[in-house]
Amino acid sequence: MDAETAHRAGEMTMRAPLVWSAASIGNHANAPELRTDIAGLTLPTPLGMAAGFDKECRVIRSLLSMGFGFATAGTVTLAPRPGNPPPRVIRQPERFAILNALGFPGPGLDLAEERIARMRKAKSRMFISIAGTIEDEIIECHRRLQPHGAAIELNISSPNTSGLRVFHEPGRLRSLIEALARQKSVPLFVKLQPWPRDDGRRRDAIRLAETSISSGADGLIVANTHPVEHEGLSSMHRGGLSGAPLTDHTARMVAEIKAAIGGDGDVIACGGIFTAEDLWHMLSLGASAAQLYTAFIYEGPGLPGRINRGLLRLMRRAGVTNVRDIRGLPPV
Ligand SMILES: Cc1cc2nc3c(=O)[nH]c(=O)nc-3n(C[C@H](O)[C@H](O)[C@H](O)COP(=O)(O)O)c2cc1C
């Protein structure tokens, strides 16, 4: 079975939220030690499902039942989009990675809004990811979707949609975020593109992070998939890498962003998080929460519960009573 068919089959089984809510016992998502605050939101655990898993905006309740503290719907775009032609997802199980060049297939704003509005019970823990290539599209998605979610993620960083890069120009990003901030009623996060060690792009990324916060965003998601080339991908042989090869980069970028923005905004770590130790590490570097996607594909629906349980065990061993107080290396 190819990767997309496997994803669709998995997603179908998750469309029955009651089944998963019965399975929620033992996911440790209600342990008081794991409760955390981010941008004024209180979440039961700092572990979330990243954008792109529930592009169709149908399975947020099931994800929450599995033990995620929050979960992201979308990325939603104004018009429905077929995405790039297949093959556009390649699994690399030998290194726990995925390459994707999906390019935002999705139902479009009207249908996404209808489905998201129906998931009312998940509202306080649902993030909604939006994107577009011109300001008006994004402003419209933001205006119509924010009443239905706990927070909005602005995706300016998918490597598979070249038009998003216009918002890597700080002046253009600033005016977009200022426009969103004027109509904002829930926290706004900006999802950054990753940056390599020690070169000009690092400075550019940090500048975008600072611009986002100073123009009204509440936090940053660090980061999206890493741009790579692979001849098995249809769309110009280019796509985004996710999973285990990203873990160390994510830690480095979280530390760099935290050093740049200090207490002015919250950071959500995203990229290569597989274990409770990974989560501990990101929190100890200053992230307020973390998101994962690829680990869930390899480890399955028991993963969020296992990470919650593992984090609790580490905290108890270290004598830490709240995730916000996690510092240093995890206890061995
Ligand atoms: C198949 C696939 C589709 C994705 N689609 C989106 C998307 O629509 N929007 C987005 O912001 N990120 C998307 N991502 C990126 C993830 O949200 C996340 O940033 C990235 O995969 C790194 O986290 P991970 O290593 O835990 O997977 C996608 C990732 C994958 C693997």
Short mmCIF file of C-alpha atoms and ligand atoms in Angstrom, two decimals:
data_model
loop_
_atom_site.label_atom_id
_atom_site.label_comp_id
_atom_site.label_asym_id
_atom_site.label_seq_id
_atom_site.Cartn_x
_atom_site.Cartn_y
_atom_site.Cartn_z
CA MET A 1 0.00 0.00 0.00
CA ASP A 2 1.45 3.43 -0.87
CA ALA A 3 1.89 6.04 1.86
CA GLU A 4 -1.10 8.16 0.92
CA THR A 5 -3.49 5.19 0.75
CA ALA A 6 -2.24 4.06 4.16
CA HIS A 7 -2.84 7.55 5.54
CA ARG A 8 -6.37 7.64 4.13
CA ALA A 9 -7.17 4.21 5.59
CA GLY A 10 -5.89 5.30 9.01
CA GLU A 11 -7.81 8.54 8.84
CA MET A 12 -11.05 6.71 7.94
CA THR A 13 -10.83 4.65 11.14
CA MET A 14 -10.46 7.89 13.09
CA ARG A 15 -13.69 9.41 11.82
CA ALA A 16 -15.66 7.72 14.62
CA PRO A 17 -14.77 9.89 17.64
CA LEU A 18 -16.86 7.86 20.09
CA VAL A 19 -14.74 4.76 19.48
CA TRP A 20 -11.59 6.69 20.31
CA SER A 21 -13.12 8.42 23.26
CA ALA A 22 -13.70 4.96 24.77
CA ALA A 23 -9.99 4.29 24.26
CA SER A 24 -8.93 7.49 26.04
CA ILE A 25 -8.63 5.88 29.47
CA GLY A 26 -4.97 5.60 30.38
CA ASN A 27 -3.64 8.28 28.04
CA HIS A 28 -2.57 10.36 31.08
CA ALA A 29 -3.77 13.56 29.43
CA ASN A 30 -5.51 14.62 32.62
CA ALA A 31 -2.56 14.41 34.99
CA PRO A 32 -2.39 17.85 36.70
CA GLU A 33 1.43 17.93 36.44
CA LEU A 34 1.19 17.99 32.64
CA ARG A 35 -1.19 20.94 32.45
CA THR A 36 0.38 23.99 30.83
CA ASP A 37 -0.35 27.52 29.64
CA ILE A 38 0.56 28.87 26.26
CA ALA A 39 -0.35 32.32 24.94
CA GLY A 40 -3.12 32.50 27.51
CA LEU A 41 -4.56 29.05 26.67
CA THR A 42 -4.60 26.26 29.22
CA LEU A 43 -3.84 22.87 27.69
CA PRO A 44 -3.99 19.50 29.49
CA THR A 45 -0.61 18.43 28.09
CA PRO A 46 2.09 20.23 26.08
CA LEU A 47 2.03 17.65 23.26
CA GLY A 48 0.06 18.44 20.11
CA MET A 49 -0.58 16.98 16.67
CA ALA A 50 1.07 19.14 14.01
CA ALA A 51 -0.61 20.60 10.93
CA GLY A 52 -1.12 18.47 7.86
CA PHE A 53 -2.30 15.24 9.48
CA ASP A 54 -5.94 16.34 9.51
CA LYS A 55 -5.98 18.31 6.28
CA GLU A 56 -9.63 17.31 5.77
CA CYS A 57 -10.61 18.74 9.18
CA ARG A 58 -12.47 15.64 10.37
CA VAL A 59 -10.55 13.81 13.10
CA ILE A 60 -9.52 16.35 15.76
CA ARG A 61 -11.74 14.79 18.46
CA SER A 62 -10.21 11.36 17.94
CA LEU A 63 -6.69 12.80 18.13
CA LEU A 64 -7.52 14.53 21.42
CA SER A 65 -8.93 11.28 22.81
CA MET A 66 -5.62 9.56 22.11
CA GLY A 67 -3.86 11.88 24.56
CA PHE A 68 -2.78 14.90 22.55
CA GLY A 69 -3.23 18.09 24.56
CA PHE A 70 -4.12 19.94 21.36
CA ALA A 71 -4.37 19.16 17.66
CA THR A 72 -4.17 21.18 14.46
CA ALA A 73 -6.74 21.16 11.66
CA GLY A 74 -5.62 22.06 8.13
CA THR A 75 -3.67 23.68 6.55
CA VAL A 76 -6.82 25.34 5.17
CA THR A 77 -6.66 27.47 2.01
CA LEU A 78 -9.39 29.70 0.58
CA ALA A 79 -10.14 27.54 -2.47
CA PRO A 80 -10.22 23.73 -2.57
CA ARG A 81 -6.91 22.41 -3.95
CA PRO A 82 -5.94 19.04 -5.42
CA GLY A 83 -2.28 19.48 -4.39
CA ASN A 84 0.64 18.28 -6.50
CA PRO A 85 0.41 15.15 -8.68
CA PRO A 86 1.51 11.84 -7.06
CA PRO A 87 3.86 10.32 -6.09
CA ARG A 88 4.09 12.97 -3.40
CA VAL A 89 4.67 11.10 -0.13
CA ILE A 90 7.61 8.74 0.44
CA ARG A 91 8.16 6.88 3.71
CA GLN A 92 11.76 6.15 4.74
CA PRO A 93 11.23 3.72 7.64
CA GLU A 94 14.95 2.91 7.91
CA ARG A 95 15.50 6.40 9.32
CA PHE A 96 11.99 7.14 10.67
CA ALA A 97 11.48 9.91 8.13
CA ILE A 98 8.93 11.03 5.54
CA LEU A 99 9.40 13.08 2.38
CA ASN A 100 6.31 14.90 1.18
CA ALA A 101 5.46 17.19 -1.68
CA LEU A 102 1.70 17.28 -1.13
CA GLY A 103 1.29 21.01 -1.79
CA PHE A 104 -1.86 21.60 0.33
CA PRO A 105 -4.53 19.28 -1.01
CA GLY A 106 -7.61 20.26 0.95
CA PRO A 107 -11.34 20.96 0.92
CA GLY A 108 -11.07 24.77 0.85
CA LEU A 109 -12.44 27.28 3.32
CA ASP A 110 -16.22 26.73 2.92
CA LEU A 111 -16.17 22.99 3.57
CA ALA A 112 -13.36 23.23 6.15
CA GLU A 113 -15.35 25.83 8.09
CA GLU A 114 -18.45 23.63 8.04
CA ARG A 115 -16.53 20.60 9.34
CA ILE A 116 -14.56 22.57 11.92
CA ALA A 117 -17.73 24.23 13.24
CA ARG A 118 -19.19 20.74 13.77
CA MET A 119 -16.25 19.80 16.07
CA ARG A 120 -17.52 22.25 18.70
CA LYS A 121 -16.53 20.03 21.62
CA ALA A 122 -12.88 20.18 20.51
CA LYS A 123 -12.81 23.98 20.15
CA SER A 124 -10.77 24.79 23.28
CA ARG A 125 -7.96 22.49 22.11
CA MET A 126 -8.12 22.87 18.34
CA PHE A 127 -5.49 24.90 16.48
CA ILE A 128 -6.33 25.78 12.88
CA SER A 129 -3.60 26.18 10.27
CA ILE A 130 -4.17 28.61 7.40
CA ALA A 131 -2.16 29.63 4.34
CA GLY A 132 -2.46 31.53 1.10
CA THR A 133 -0.36 33.31 -1.46
CA ILE A 134 -2.02 36.72 -1.16
CA GLU A 135 -3.02 38.69 1.91
CA ASP A 136 -6.78 38.81 1.23
CA GLU A 137 -7.04 35.00 1.09
CA ILE A 138 -5.27 34.62 4.42
CA ILE A 139 -7.21 37.41 6.11
CA GLU A 140 -10.49 35.79 5.02
CA CYS A 141 -9.46 32.31 6.28
CA HIS A 142 -8.40 33.88 9.58
CA ARG A 143 -11.62 35.88 9.99
CA ARG A 144 -13.92 32.93 9.32
CA LEU A 145 -12.04 30.18 11.14
CA GLN A 146 -10.88 31.84 14.35
CA PRO A 147 -14.33 31.79 16.01
CA HIS A 148 -14.20 27.98 15.83
CA GLY A 149 -10.76 27.27 17.30
CA ALA A 150 -8.46 27.93 20.27
CA ALA A 151 -5.65 29.37 18.15
CA ILE A 152 -4.63 30.03 14.56
CA GLU A 153 -1.37 28.94 12.95
CA LEU A 154 -0.20 31.00 10.00
CA ASN A 155 1.78 28.73 7.69
CA ILE A 156 4.29 30.73 5.66
CA SER A 157 6.74 27.89 5.46
CA SER A 158 5.63 24.84 3.50
CA PRO A 159 8.54 24.09 1.13
CA ASN A 160 6.11 22.66 -1.44
CA THR A 161 4.18 25.82 -2.27
CA SER A 162 6.51 28.43 -3.70
CA GLY A 163 3.97 31.27 -3.46
CA LEU A 164 4.18 31.28 0.35
CA ARG A 165 7.71 32.61 0.15
CA VAL A 166 6.45 36.12 -0.55
CA PHE A 167 5.89 36.34 3.20
CA HIS A 168 9.56 35.72 3.89
CA GLU A 169 10.05 39.38 3.03
CA PRO A 170 9.89 41.07 6.47
CA GLY A 171 7.94 44.16 5.30
CA ARG A 172 5.26 42.03 3.66
CA LEU A 173 5.05 39.70 6.66
CA ARG A 174 4.75 42.66 9.01
CA SER A 175 1.81 44.21 7.17
CA LEU A 176 0.04 40.82 6.94
CA ILE A 177 0.43 40.10 10.65
CA GLU A 178 -0.61 43.62 11.59
CA ALA A 179 -3.79 43.14 9.55
CA LEU A 180 -4.47 39.78 11.27
CA ALA A 181 -3.70 41.28 14.68
CA ARG A 182 -6.37 43.94 14.13
CA GLN A 183 -9.10 41.28 13.78
CA LYS A 184 -7.53 38.71 16.13
CA SER A 185 -9.71 37.18 18.86
CA VAL A 186 -7.61 34.04 19.60
CA PRO A 187 -3.81 33.61 19.81
CA LEU A 188 -1.91 33.70 16.53
CA PHE A 189 1.18 31.55 15.89
CA VAL A 190 3.49 31.84 12.89
CA LYS A 191 5.02 28.62 11.62
CA LEU A 192 8.56 29.29 10.45
CA GLN A 193 10.64 27.54 7.84
CA PRO A 194 13.72 25.77 9.25
CA TRP A 195 17.15 27.28 8.81
CA PRO A 196 20.58 25.77 8.50
CA ARG A 197 23.34 26.31 11.03
CA ASP A 198 25.57 29.39 10.67
CA ASP A 199 24.64 31.07 7.44
CA GLY A 200 22.71 34.05 6.13
CA ARG A 201 19.42 32.17 6.16
CA ARG A 202 19.72 31.79 9.92
CA ARG A 203 19.83 35.58 10.31
CA ASP A 204 16.87 35.89 7.92
CA ALA A 205 14.81 33.35 9.87
CA ILE A 206 15.50 35.04 13.18
CA ARG A 207 14.54 38.36 11.65
CA LEU A 208 11.21 36.86 10.50
CA ALA A 209 10.66 35.50 13.99
CA GLU A 210 11.28 38.91 15.56
CA THR A 211 9.10 40.61 12.93
CA SER A 212 6.25 38.17 13.64
CA ILE A 213 6.29 38.87 17.34
CA SER A 214 6.75 42.64 17.10
CA SER A 215 3.85 42.91 14.64
CA GLY A 216 1.37 41.08 16.84
CA ALA A 217 1.82 37.28 16.73
CA ASP A 218 1.66 35.53 20.11
CA GLY A 219 4.12 32.79 19.30
CA LEU A 220 6.12 30.80 16.78
CA ILE A 221 6.14 27.21 15.63
CA VAL A 222 9.70 26.04 15.07
CA ALA A 223 9.56 24.67 12.40
CA ASN A 224 8.11 23.23 9.18
CA THR A 225 9.62 20.39 7.10
CA HIS A 226 13.17 20.78 5.75
CA PRO A 227 13.42 21.39 1.98
CA VAL A 228 15.08 18.45 0.16
CA GLU A 229 15.44 17.07 -3.34
CA HIS A 230 14.44 13.49 -4.23
CA GLU A 231 13.85 12.12 -7.67
CA GLY A 232 10.94 9.95 -6.51
CA LEU A 233 8.81 13.03 -5.82
CA SER A 234 6.70 14.22 -8.70
CA SER A 235 6.73 17.95 -8.15
CA MET A 236 10.05 19.06 -9.57
CA HIS A 237 11.72 16.40 -7.42
CA ARG A 238 11.43 18.65 -4.40
CA GLY A 239 9.70 18.23 -1.07
CA GLY A 240 9.93 18.49 2.69
CA LEU A 241 11.75 16.11 5.03
CA SER A 242 10.24 15.30 8.44
CA GLY A 243 10.90 12.86 11.26
CA ALA A 244 13.95 11.65 13.16
CA PRO A 245 16.62 13.43 11.05
CA LEU A 246 15.16 16.75 12.31
CA THR A 247 15.36 16.29 16.09
CA ASP A 248 18.73 17.95 16.74
CA HIS A 249 18.01 20.80 14.33
CA THR A 250 14.72 21.50 16.08
CA ALA A 251 16.45 21.69 19.46
CA ARG A 252 19.06 24.09 18.10
CA MET A 253 16.45 26.31 16.43
CA VAL A 254 14.24 26.43 19.55
CA ALA A 255 17.23 27.59 21.59
CA GLU A 256 18.16 30.22 18.99
CA ILE A 257 14.63 31.58 18.75
CA LYS A 258 14.18 31.66 22.51
CA ALA A 259 17.44 33.60 22.78
CA ALA A 260 16.13 36.07 20.16
CA ILE A 261 12.59 36.68 21.44
CA GLY A 262 13.01 35.95 25.16
CA GLY A 263 9.73 36.20 27.02
CA ASP A 264 7.95 38.18 24.28
CA GLY A 265 6.34 35.13 22.67
CA ASP A 266 5.73 31.42 23.12
CA VAL A 267 7.59 28.79 21.12
CA ILE A 268 6.13 25.47 19.99
CA ALA A 269 8.84 22.98 19.01
CA CYS A 270 8.05 20.85 15.94
CA GLY A 271 10.26 18.41 14.06
CA GLY A 272 11.55 14.98 14.98
CA ILE A 273 9.87 14.57 18.36
CA PHE A 274 9.41 10.85 19.08
CA THR A 275 9.84 10.28 22.82
CA ALA A 276 9.20 11.75 26.28
CA GLU A 277 12.93 12.56 26.42
CA ASP A 278 12.68 14.55 23.17
CA LEU A 279 9.72 16.47 24.60
CA TRP A 280 11.57 17.10 27.88
CA HIS A 281 14.55 18.42 25.92
CA MET A 282 12.42 20.89 23.88
CA LEU A 283 10.66 22.15 27.03
CA SER A 284 13.97 22.54 28.85
CA LEU A 285 15.22 24.73 25.96
CA GLY A 286 12.32 27.11 26.45
CA ALA A 287 9.54 25.69 24.26
CA SER A 288 6.12 25.99 25.90
CA ALA A 289 4.74 23.02 23.96
CA ALA A 290 5.63 20.68 21.10
CA GLN A 291 3.94 19.14 18.09
CA LEU A 292 4.65 15.96 16.16
CA TYR A 293 3.43 14.25 13.02
CA THR A 294 5.91 11.72 11.61
CA ALA A 295 6.40 9.85 14.90
CA PHE A 296 2.64 9.20 14.98
CA ILE A 297 2.82 7.62 11.51
CA TYR A 298 5.50 5.18 12.68
CA GLU A 299 4.35 4.60 16.27
CA GLY A 300 0.55 4.70 15.96
CA PRO A 301 -2.31 5.92 18.17
CA GLY A 302 -0.75 4.72 21.45
CA LEU A 303 2.10 7.23 21.07
CA PRO A 304 0.66 10.37 22.75
CA GLY A 305 -0.36 8.30 25.79
CA ARG A 306 3.12 6.74 25.98
CA ILE A 307 4.81 10.15 25.75
CA ASN A 308 2.51 11.61 28.45
CA ARG A 309 3.23 8.64 30.71
CA GLY A 310 6.98 8.82 30.00
CA LEU A 311 7.11 12.56 30.69
CA LEU A 312 5.26 12.09 33.98
CA ARG A 313 7.73 9.38 34.97
CA LEU A 314 10.72 11.63 34.16
CA MET A 315 9.17 14.53 36.07
CA ARG A 316 8.51 12.41 39.14
CA ARG A 317 12.05 11.07 39.06
CA ALA A 318 13.43 14.62 38.81
CA GLY A 319 11.05 15.97 41.48
CA VAL A 320 9.41 18.40 39.01
CA THR A 321 5.72 19.04 39.63
CA ASN A 322 4.83 21.09 36.55
CA VAL A 323 5.99 20.96 32.94
CA ARG A 324 6.78 24.69 33.06
CA ASP A 325 9.54 23.96 35.58
CA ILE A 326 11.41 21.46 33.40
CA ARG A 327 15.11 22.42 33.12
CA GLY A 328 18.34 20.70 32.13
CA LEU A 329 18.77 17.13 30.92
CA PRO A 330 16.13 14.46 31.57
CA PRO A 331 17.00 12.16 34.51
CA VAL A 332 18.50 8.81 33.47
C1 LIG B 1 2.68 14.30 4.95
C2 LIG B 1 2.89 15.62 5.64
C3 LIG B 1 2.03 16.69 5.38
C4 LIG B 1 2.22 17.92 6.02
N1 LIG B 1 1.35 18.95 5.78
C5 LIG B 1 1.50 20.13 6.43
C6 LIG B 1 0.56 21.19 6.26
O1 LIG B 1 -0.42 21.08 5.54
N2 LIG B 1 0.79 22.35 6.95
C7 LIG B 1 1.85 22.53 7.78
O2 LIG B 1 2.01 23.61 8.39
N3 LIG B 1 2.75 21.52 7.99
C8 LIG B 1 2.58 20.36 7.34
N4 LIG B 1 3.47 19.33 7.56
C9 LIG B 1 4.63 19.56 8.45
C10 LIG B 1 4.35 19.09 9.87
O3 LIG B 1 3.31 19.83 10.45
C11 LIG B 1 5.63 19.26 10.74
O4 LIG B 1 5.98 20.63 10.74
C12 LIG B 1 6.81 18.46 10.20
O5 LIG B 1 6.38 17.23 9.68
C13 LIG B 1 7.89 18.24 11.25
O6 LIG B 1 7.38 17.48 12.34
P1 LIG B 1 7.61 15.88 12.47
O7 LIG B 1 9.07 15.62 12.27
O8 LIG B 1 7.11 15.54 13.83
O9 LIG B 1 6.77 15.27 11.39
C14 LIG B 1 3.29 18.08 6.91
C15 LIG B 1 4.15 17.00 7.20
C16 LIG B 1 3.96 15.79 6.56
C17 LIG B 1 4.89 14.64 6.88
#
